[in-house]
Coordinates of C-alpha atoms (C1' of nucleotides) in Angstrom, one line a residue:
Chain K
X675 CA 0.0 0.0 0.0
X676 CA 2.2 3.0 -1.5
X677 CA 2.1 5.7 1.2
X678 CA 0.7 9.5 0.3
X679 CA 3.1 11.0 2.0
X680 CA 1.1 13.4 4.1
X681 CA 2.5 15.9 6.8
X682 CA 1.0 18.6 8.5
X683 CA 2.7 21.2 6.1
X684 CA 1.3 19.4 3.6
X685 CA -2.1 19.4 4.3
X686 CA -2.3 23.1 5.2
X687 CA -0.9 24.3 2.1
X688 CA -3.2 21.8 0.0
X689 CA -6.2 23.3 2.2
X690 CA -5.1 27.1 1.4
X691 CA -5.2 25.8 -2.3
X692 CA -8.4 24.9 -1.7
X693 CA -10.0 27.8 0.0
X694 CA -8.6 29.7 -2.7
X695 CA -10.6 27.5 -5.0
X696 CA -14.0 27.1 -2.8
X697 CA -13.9 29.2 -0.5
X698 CA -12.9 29.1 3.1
X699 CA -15.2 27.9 4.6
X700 CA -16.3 25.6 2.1
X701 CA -12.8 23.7 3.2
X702 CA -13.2 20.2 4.7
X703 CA -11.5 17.4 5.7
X704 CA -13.5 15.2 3.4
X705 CA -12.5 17.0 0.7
X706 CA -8.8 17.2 1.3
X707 CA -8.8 13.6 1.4
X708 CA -10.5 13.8 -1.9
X709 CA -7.4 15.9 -3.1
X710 CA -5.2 13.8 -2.2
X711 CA -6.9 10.7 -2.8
X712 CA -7.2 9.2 0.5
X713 CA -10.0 8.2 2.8
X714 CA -11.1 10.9 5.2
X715 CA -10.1 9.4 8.6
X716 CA -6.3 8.9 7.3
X717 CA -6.3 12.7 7.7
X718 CA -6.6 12.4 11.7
X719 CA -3.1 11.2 11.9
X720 CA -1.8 14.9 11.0
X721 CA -5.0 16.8 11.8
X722 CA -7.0 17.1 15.4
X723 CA -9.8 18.0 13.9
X724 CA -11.2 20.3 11.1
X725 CA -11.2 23.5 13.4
X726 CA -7.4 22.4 13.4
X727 CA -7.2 22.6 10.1
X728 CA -8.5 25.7 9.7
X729 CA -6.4 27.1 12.2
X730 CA -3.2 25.9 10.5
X731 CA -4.2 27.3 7.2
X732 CA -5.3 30.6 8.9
X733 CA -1.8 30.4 10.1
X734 CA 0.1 30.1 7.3
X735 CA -2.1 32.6 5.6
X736 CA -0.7 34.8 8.3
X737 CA 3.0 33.9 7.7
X738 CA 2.7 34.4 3.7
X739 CA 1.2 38.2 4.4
X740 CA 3.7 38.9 7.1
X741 CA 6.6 37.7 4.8
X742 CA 5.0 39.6 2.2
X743 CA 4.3 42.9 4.1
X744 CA 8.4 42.4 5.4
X745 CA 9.8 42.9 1.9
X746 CA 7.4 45.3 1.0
X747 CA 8.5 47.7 3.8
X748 CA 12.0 46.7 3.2
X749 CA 13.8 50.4 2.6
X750 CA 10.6 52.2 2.4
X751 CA 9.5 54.9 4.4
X752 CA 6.4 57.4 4.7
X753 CA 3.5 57.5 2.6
X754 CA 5.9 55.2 0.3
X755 CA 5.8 52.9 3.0
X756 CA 1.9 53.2 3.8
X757 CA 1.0 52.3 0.3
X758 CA 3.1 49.5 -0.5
X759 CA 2.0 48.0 3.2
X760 CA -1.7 48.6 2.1
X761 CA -1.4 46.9 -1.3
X762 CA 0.7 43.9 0.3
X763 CA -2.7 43.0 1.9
X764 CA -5.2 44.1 -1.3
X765 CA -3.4 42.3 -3.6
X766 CA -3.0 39.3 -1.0
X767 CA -6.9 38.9 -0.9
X768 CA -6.9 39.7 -4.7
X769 CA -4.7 36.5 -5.2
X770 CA -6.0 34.2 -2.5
X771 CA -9.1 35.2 -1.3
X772 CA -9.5 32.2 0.4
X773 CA -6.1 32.3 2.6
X774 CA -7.2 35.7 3.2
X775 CA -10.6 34.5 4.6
X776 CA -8.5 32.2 7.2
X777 CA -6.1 34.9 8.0
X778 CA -9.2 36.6 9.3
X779 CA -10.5 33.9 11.6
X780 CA -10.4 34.3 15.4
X781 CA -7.7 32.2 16.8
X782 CA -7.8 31.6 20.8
X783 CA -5.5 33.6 23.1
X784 CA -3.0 30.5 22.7
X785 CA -2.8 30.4 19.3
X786 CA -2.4 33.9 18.0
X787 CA 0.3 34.5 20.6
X788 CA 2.5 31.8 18.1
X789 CA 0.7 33.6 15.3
X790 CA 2.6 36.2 12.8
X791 CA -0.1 37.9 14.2
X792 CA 2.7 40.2 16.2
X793 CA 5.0 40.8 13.5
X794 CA 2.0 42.4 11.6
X795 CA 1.5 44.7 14.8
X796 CA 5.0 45.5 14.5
X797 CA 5.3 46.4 11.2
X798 CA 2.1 48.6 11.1
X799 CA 4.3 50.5 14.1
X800 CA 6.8 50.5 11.5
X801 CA 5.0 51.8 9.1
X802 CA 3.9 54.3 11.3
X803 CA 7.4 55.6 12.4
X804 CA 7.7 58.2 9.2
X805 CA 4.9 60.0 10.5
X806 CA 6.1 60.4 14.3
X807 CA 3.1 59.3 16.2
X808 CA 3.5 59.4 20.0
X809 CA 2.0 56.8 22.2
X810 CA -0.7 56.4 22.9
X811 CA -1.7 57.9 19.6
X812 CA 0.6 55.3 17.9
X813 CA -1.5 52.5 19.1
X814 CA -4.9 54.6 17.9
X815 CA -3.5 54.7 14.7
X816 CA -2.2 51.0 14.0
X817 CA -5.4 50.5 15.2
X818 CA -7.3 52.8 12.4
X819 CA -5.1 51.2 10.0
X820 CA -5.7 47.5 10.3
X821 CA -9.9 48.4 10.5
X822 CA -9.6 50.4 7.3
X823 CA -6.9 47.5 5.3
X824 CA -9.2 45.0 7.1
X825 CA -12.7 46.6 6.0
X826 CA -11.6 47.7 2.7
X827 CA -10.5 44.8 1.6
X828 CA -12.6 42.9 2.8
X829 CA -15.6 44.9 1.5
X830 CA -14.2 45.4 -1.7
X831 CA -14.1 41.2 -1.8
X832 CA -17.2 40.6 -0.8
X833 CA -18.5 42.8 -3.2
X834 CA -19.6 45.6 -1.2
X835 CA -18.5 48.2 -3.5
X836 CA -19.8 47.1 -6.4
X837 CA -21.9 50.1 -8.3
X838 CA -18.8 51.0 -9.9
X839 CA -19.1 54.8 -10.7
X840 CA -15.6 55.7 -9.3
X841 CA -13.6 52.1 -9.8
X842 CA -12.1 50.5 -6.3
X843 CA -9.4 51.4 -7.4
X844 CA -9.6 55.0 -7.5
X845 CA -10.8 55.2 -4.4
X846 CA -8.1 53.2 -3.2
X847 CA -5.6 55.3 -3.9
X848 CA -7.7 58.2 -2.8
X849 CA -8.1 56.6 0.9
X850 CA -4.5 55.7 0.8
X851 CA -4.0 59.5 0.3
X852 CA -6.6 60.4 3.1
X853 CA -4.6 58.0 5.7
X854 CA -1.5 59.8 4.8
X855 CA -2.8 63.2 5.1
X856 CA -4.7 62.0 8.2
X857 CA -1.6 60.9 10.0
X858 CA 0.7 63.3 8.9
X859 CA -1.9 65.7 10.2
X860 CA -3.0 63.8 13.8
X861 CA -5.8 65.9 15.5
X862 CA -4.9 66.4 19.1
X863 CA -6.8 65.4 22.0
Chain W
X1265 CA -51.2 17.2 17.2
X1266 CA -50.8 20.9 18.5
X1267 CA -49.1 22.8 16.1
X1268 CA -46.2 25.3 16.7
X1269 CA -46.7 27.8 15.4
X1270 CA -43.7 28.5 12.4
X1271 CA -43.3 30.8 10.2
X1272 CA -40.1 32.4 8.2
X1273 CA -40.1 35.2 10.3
X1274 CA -40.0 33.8 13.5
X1275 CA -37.8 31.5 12.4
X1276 CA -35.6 34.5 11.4
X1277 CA -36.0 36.0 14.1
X1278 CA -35.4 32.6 16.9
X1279 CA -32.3 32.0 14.4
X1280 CA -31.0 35.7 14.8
X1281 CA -31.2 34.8 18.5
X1282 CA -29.8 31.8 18.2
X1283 CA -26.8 33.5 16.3
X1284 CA -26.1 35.6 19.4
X1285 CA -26.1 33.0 21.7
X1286 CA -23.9 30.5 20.0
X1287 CA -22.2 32.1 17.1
X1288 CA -23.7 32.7 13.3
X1289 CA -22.0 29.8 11.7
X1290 CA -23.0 27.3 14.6
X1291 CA -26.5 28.2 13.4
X1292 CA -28.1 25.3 12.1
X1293 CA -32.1 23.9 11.0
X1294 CA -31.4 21.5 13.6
X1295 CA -30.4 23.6 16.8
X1296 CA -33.0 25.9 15.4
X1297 CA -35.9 22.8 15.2
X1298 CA -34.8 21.4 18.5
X1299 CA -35.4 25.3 20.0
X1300 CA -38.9 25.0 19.1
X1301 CA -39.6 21.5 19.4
X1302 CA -40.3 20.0 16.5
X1303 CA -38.8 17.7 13.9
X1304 CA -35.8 19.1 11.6
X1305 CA -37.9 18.7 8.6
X1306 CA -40.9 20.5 9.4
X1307 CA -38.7 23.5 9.1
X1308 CA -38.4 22.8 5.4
X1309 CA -41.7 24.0 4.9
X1310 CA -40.7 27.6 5.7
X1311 CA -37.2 27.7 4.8
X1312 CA -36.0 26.6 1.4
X1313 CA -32.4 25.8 3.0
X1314 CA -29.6 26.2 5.2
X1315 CA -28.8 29.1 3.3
X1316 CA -31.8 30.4 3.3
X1317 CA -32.1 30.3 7.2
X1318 CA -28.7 32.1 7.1
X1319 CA -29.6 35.0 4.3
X1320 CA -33.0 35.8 6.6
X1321 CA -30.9 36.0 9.5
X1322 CA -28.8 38.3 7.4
X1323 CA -31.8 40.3 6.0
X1324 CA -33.4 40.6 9.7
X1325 CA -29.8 42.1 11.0
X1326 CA -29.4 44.8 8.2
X1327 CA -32.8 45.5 8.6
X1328 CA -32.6 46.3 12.7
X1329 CA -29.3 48.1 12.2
X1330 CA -30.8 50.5 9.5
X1331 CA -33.9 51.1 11.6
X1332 CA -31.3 51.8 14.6
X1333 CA -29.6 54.3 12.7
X1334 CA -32.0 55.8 11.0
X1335 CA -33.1 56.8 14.4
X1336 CA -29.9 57.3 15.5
X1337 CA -29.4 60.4 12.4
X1338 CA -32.7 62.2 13.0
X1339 CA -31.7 65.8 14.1
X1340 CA -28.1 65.4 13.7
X1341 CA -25.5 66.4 11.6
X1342 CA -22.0 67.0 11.0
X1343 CA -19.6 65.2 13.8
X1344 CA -22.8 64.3 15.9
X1345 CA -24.1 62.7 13.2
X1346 CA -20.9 60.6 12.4
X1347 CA -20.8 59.7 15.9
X1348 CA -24.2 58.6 16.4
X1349 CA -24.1 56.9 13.4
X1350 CA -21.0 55.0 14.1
X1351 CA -21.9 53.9 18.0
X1352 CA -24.9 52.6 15.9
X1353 CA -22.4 49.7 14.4
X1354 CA -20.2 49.4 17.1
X1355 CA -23.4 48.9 19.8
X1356 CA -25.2 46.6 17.6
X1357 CA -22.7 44.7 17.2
X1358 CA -21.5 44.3 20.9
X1359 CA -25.6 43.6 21.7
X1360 CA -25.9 41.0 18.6
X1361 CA -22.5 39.8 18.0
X1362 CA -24.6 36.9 15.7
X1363 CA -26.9 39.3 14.1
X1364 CA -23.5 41.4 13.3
X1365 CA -21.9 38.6 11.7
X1366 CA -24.9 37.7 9.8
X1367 CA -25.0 41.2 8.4
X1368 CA -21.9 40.7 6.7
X1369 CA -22.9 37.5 4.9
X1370 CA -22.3 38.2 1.5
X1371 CA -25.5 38.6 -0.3
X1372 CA -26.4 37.7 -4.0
X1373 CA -27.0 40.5 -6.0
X1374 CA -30.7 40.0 -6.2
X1375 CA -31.3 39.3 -2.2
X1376 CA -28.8 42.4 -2.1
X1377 CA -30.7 44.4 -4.1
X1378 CA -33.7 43.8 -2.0
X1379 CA -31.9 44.1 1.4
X1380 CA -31.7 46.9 3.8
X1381 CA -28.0 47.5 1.8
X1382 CA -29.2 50.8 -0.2
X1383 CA -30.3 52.1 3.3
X1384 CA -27.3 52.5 4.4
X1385 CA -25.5 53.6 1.8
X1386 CA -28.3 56.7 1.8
X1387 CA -27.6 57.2 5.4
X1388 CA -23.9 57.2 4.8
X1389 CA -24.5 59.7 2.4
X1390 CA -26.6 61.9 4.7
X1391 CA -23.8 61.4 7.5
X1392 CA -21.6 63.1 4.9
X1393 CA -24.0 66.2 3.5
X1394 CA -22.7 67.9 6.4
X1395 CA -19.0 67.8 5.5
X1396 CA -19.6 69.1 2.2
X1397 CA -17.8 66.8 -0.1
X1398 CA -18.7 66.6 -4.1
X1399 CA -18.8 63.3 -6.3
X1400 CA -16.8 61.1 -6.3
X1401 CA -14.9 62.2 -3.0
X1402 CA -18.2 61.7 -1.2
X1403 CA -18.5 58.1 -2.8
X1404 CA -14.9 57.9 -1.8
X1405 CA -15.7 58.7 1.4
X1406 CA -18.9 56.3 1.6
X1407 CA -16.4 53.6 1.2
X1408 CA -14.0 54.7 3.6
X1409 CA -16.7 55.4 6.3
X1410 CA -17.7 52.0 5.5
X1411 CA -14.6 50.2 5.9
X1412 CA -13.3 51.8 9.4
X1413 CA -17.0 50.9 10.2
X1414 CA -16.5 47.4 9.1
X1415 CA -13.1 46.8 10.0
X1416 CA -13.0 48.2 13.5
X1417 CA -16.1 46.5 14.7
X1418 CA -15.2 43.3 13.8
X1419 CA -11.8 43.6 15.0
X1420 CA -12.6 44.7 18.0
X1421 CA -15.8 42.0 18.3
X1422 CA -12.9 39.5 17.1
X1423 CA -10.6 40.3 20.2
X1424 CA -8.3 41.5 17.5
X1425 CA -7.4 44.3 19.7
X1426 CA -6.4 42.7 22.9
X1427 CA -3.3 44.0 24.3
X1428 CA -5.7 45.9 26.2
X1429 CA -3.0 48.9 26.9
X1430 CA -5.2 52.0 25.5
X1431 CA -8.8 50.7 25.9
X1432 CA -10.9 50.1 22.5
X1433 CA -12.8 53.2 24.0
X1434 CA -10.4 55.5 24.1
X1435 CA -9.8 54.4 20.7
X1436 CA -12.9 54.7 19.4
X1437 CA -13.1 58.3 20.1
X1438 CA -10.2 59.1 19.0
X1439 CA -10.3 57.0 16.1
X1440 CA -13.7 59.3 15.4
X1441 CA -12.2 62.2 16.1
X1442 CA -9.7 61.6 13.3
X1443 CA -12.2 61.0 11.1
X1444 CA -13.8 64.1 11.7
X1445 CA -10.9 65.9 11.2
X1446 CA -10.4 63.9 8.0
X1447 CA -13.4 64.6 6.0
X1448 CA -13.5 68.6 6.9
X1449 CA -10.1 68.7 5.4
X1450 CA -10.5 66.3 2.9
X1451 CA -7.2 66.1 0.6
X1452 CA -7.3 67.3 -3.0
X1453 CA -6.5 64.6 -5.9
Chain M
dG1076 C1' -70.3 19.6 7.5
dC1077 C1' -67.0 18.5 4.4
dA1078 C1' -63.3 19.3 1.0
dT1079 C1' -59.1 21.6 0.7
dT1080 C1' -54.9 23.4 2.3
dA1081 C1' -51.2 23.9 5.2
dG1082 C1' -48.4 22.4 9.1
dC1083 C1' -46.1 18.9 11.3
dC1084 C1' -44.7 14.0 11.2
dT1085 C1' -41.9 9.5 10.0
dA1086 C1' -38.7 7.6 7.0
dA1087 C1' -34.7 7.5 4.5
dA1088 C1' -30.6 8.8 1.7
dG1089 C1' -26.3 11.3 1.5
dG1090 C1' -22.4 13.5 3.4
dA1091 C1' -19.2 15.4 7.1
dT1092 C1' -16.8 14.5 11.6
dT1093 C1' -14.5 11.7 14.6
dT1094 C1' -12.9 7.5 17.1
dA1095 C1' -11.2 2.7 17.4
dG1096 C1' -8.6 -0.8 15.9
dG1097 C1' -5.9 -3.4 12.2
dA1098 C1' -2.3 -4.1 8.6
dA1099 C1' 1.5 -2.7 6.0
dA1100 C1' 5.4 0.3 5.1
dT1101 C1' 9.2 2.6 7.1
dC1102 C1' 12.7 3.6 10.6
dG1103 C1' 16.2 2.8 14.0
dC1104 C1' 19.2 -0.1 16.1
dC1105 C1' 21.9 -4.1 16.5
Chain H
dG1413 C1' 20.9 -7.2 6.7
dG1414 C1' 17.4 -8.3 10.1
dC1415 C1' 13.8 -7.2 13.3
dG1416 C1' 11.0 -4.8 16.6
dA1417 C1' 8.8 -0.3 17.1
dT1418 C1' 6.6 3.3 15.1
dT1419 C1' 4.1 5.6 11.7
dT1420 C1' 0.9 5.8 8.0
dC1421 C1' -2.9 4.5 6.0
dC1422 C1' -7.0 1.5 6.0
dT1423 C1' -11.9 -0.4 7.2
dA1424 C1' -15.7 0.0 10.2
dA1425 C1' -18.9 2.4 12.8
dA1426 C1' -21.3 6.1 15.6
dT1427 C1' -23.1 10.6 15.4
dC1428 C1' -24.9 14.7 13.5
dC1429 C1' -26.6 17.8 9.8
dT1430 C1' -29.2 18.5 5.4
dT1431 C1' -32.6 17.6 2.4
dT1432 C1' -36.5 15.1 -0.1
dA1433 C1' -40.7 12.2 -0.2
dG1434 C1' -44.9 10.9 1.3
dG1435 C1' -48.5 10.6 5.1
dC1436 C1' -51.7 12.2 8.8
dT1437 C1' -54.2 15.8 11.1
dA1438 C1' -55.5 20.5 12.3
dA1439 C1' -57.3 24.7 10.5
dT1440 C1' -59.9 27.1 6.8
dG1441 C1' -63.5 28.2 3.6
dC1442 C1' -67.6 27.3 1.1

DNA sequence: GCATTAGCCTAAAGGATTTAGGAAATCGCC
DNA sequence: GGCGATTTCCTAAATCCTTTAGGCTAATGC
């Protein structure tokens, strides 16, 4: 009986493939034991469960946009820096709406501490540096930010937007110019 | 045989409940047969589906929330207004975490169409006469409203926010405040 | 009062999750 | 290289959710 050859790793990035191609939460263990052509309960061996599953691809999901946002901010600085962050996660949830989806999910306390979900706090800071935010108005705005990449692109997925008169795109770049005027202009208390 | 009673609405409305109590996507024809008592299939004469269960739920939700702020808007205007109208989401959606969720289902075009959607777009509009901004900054606008709406809420509902260190109050109001300042100095293209 | 309709039921099929226990392939150690 | 231990995959089975089909009974209308 010739062996599949499954792993963990394995598993999560064939179940962000497939999120990408049915949607998140149409992700299942049946049906990654369909893609790799093995009966369901073999999956148990590398798998706890389905939440577990969907956890591990909301984690990688989390790592790929991390890695990504890293070498987008890499010698960038200012509104330069703003944009190229922002697009990082627009064009992530362009590509692979379905990894996006997971890197939304709520993870328990546990799990998102061993999440990328720190390095993305830390690079919105980063980001945040050319415009020289104090505490706590730093926090306030690396809080503004990830509602409006969040909301954005999320709406903008879902279809929210859609009576095109200006494109999304357009008003993309407009907000993008909004934020930067926004936090290069920070109202005081 | 004593009969129960059903009909879509209050099945909407039992499932919106149901929703907040145990999550949107743990909302199920059977938990919701089993809440009133009956057999899973008798539901099927009043719902077409799962889905459909879900996309009432969904309708029911943008429907209260644009009756709240509708309410909320009477009288008001400029930065009132916005705030009213924002505490509308952000209240809603501590109250009726389920309904919240459900609200954000995505919608077919048609059920779209038919929703509670274009209400709040109007509204968001109104929230805006006051800040005097001409097409297509306002519809700009309209979609950044929407996303900081969006995207803060459900961060915030998602415990996205944690680190506890500047409460989500605090940064709400100031996130608000910002906003404010934003749309009376709107940038130029 | 009786025919019709509508509401709820039982029955059953199909699919997903998950656990238990078995057999074969692989690994590690002599 | 051989051999026991472990890992990987399997079959079997329980449980739960969805959905359809067809029947019985309560409500409704003439």
């Amino acid at each position: 009986m010739a062996r599949a050859g499954l792993t963990p790793e394995r598993l999560a990035r064939a179940g962000a493939e497939l999120a990408d191609e049915v949607g998140f939460d149409q992700v299942t263990v049946s049906a990654l034991a369909r893609r790799f052509d093995v009966k369901v309960a073999s999956l148990y061996s590398h798998l706890k469960s389905s939440q577990d599953l969907k956890t591990k691809i909301a984690l990688l999901a989390l790592e790929e946009l991390a890695d990504r946002a890293a070498d987008a901010l890499a010698g960038r600085a200012g509104k330069d820096a703003l944009t190229a962050f922002a697009n990082v996660y627009r064009d992530y949830a362009r590509e692979h709406p379905g990894r996006f989806t997971a890197a939304q999910m709520r993870l328990d306390a546990h799990t998102a501490a061993a999440s990328a979900g720190g390095r993305h706090a830390q690079m919105t800071r980063a980001v945040l540096r050319g415009y020289h935010l104090t505490e706590p108005d730093q926090t306030h705005a690396v809080r503004l930010l990830g509602s409006v990449f969040h909301g954005y692109v999320t709406l903008e997925l879902g279809g929210g937007f859609s009576h095109s008169s200006p494109d999304t795109q357009e008003t993309w770049s407009r907000v993008l110019d909004a934020l930067d005027a926004l936090l290069r202009n920070w109202p005081a208390p």
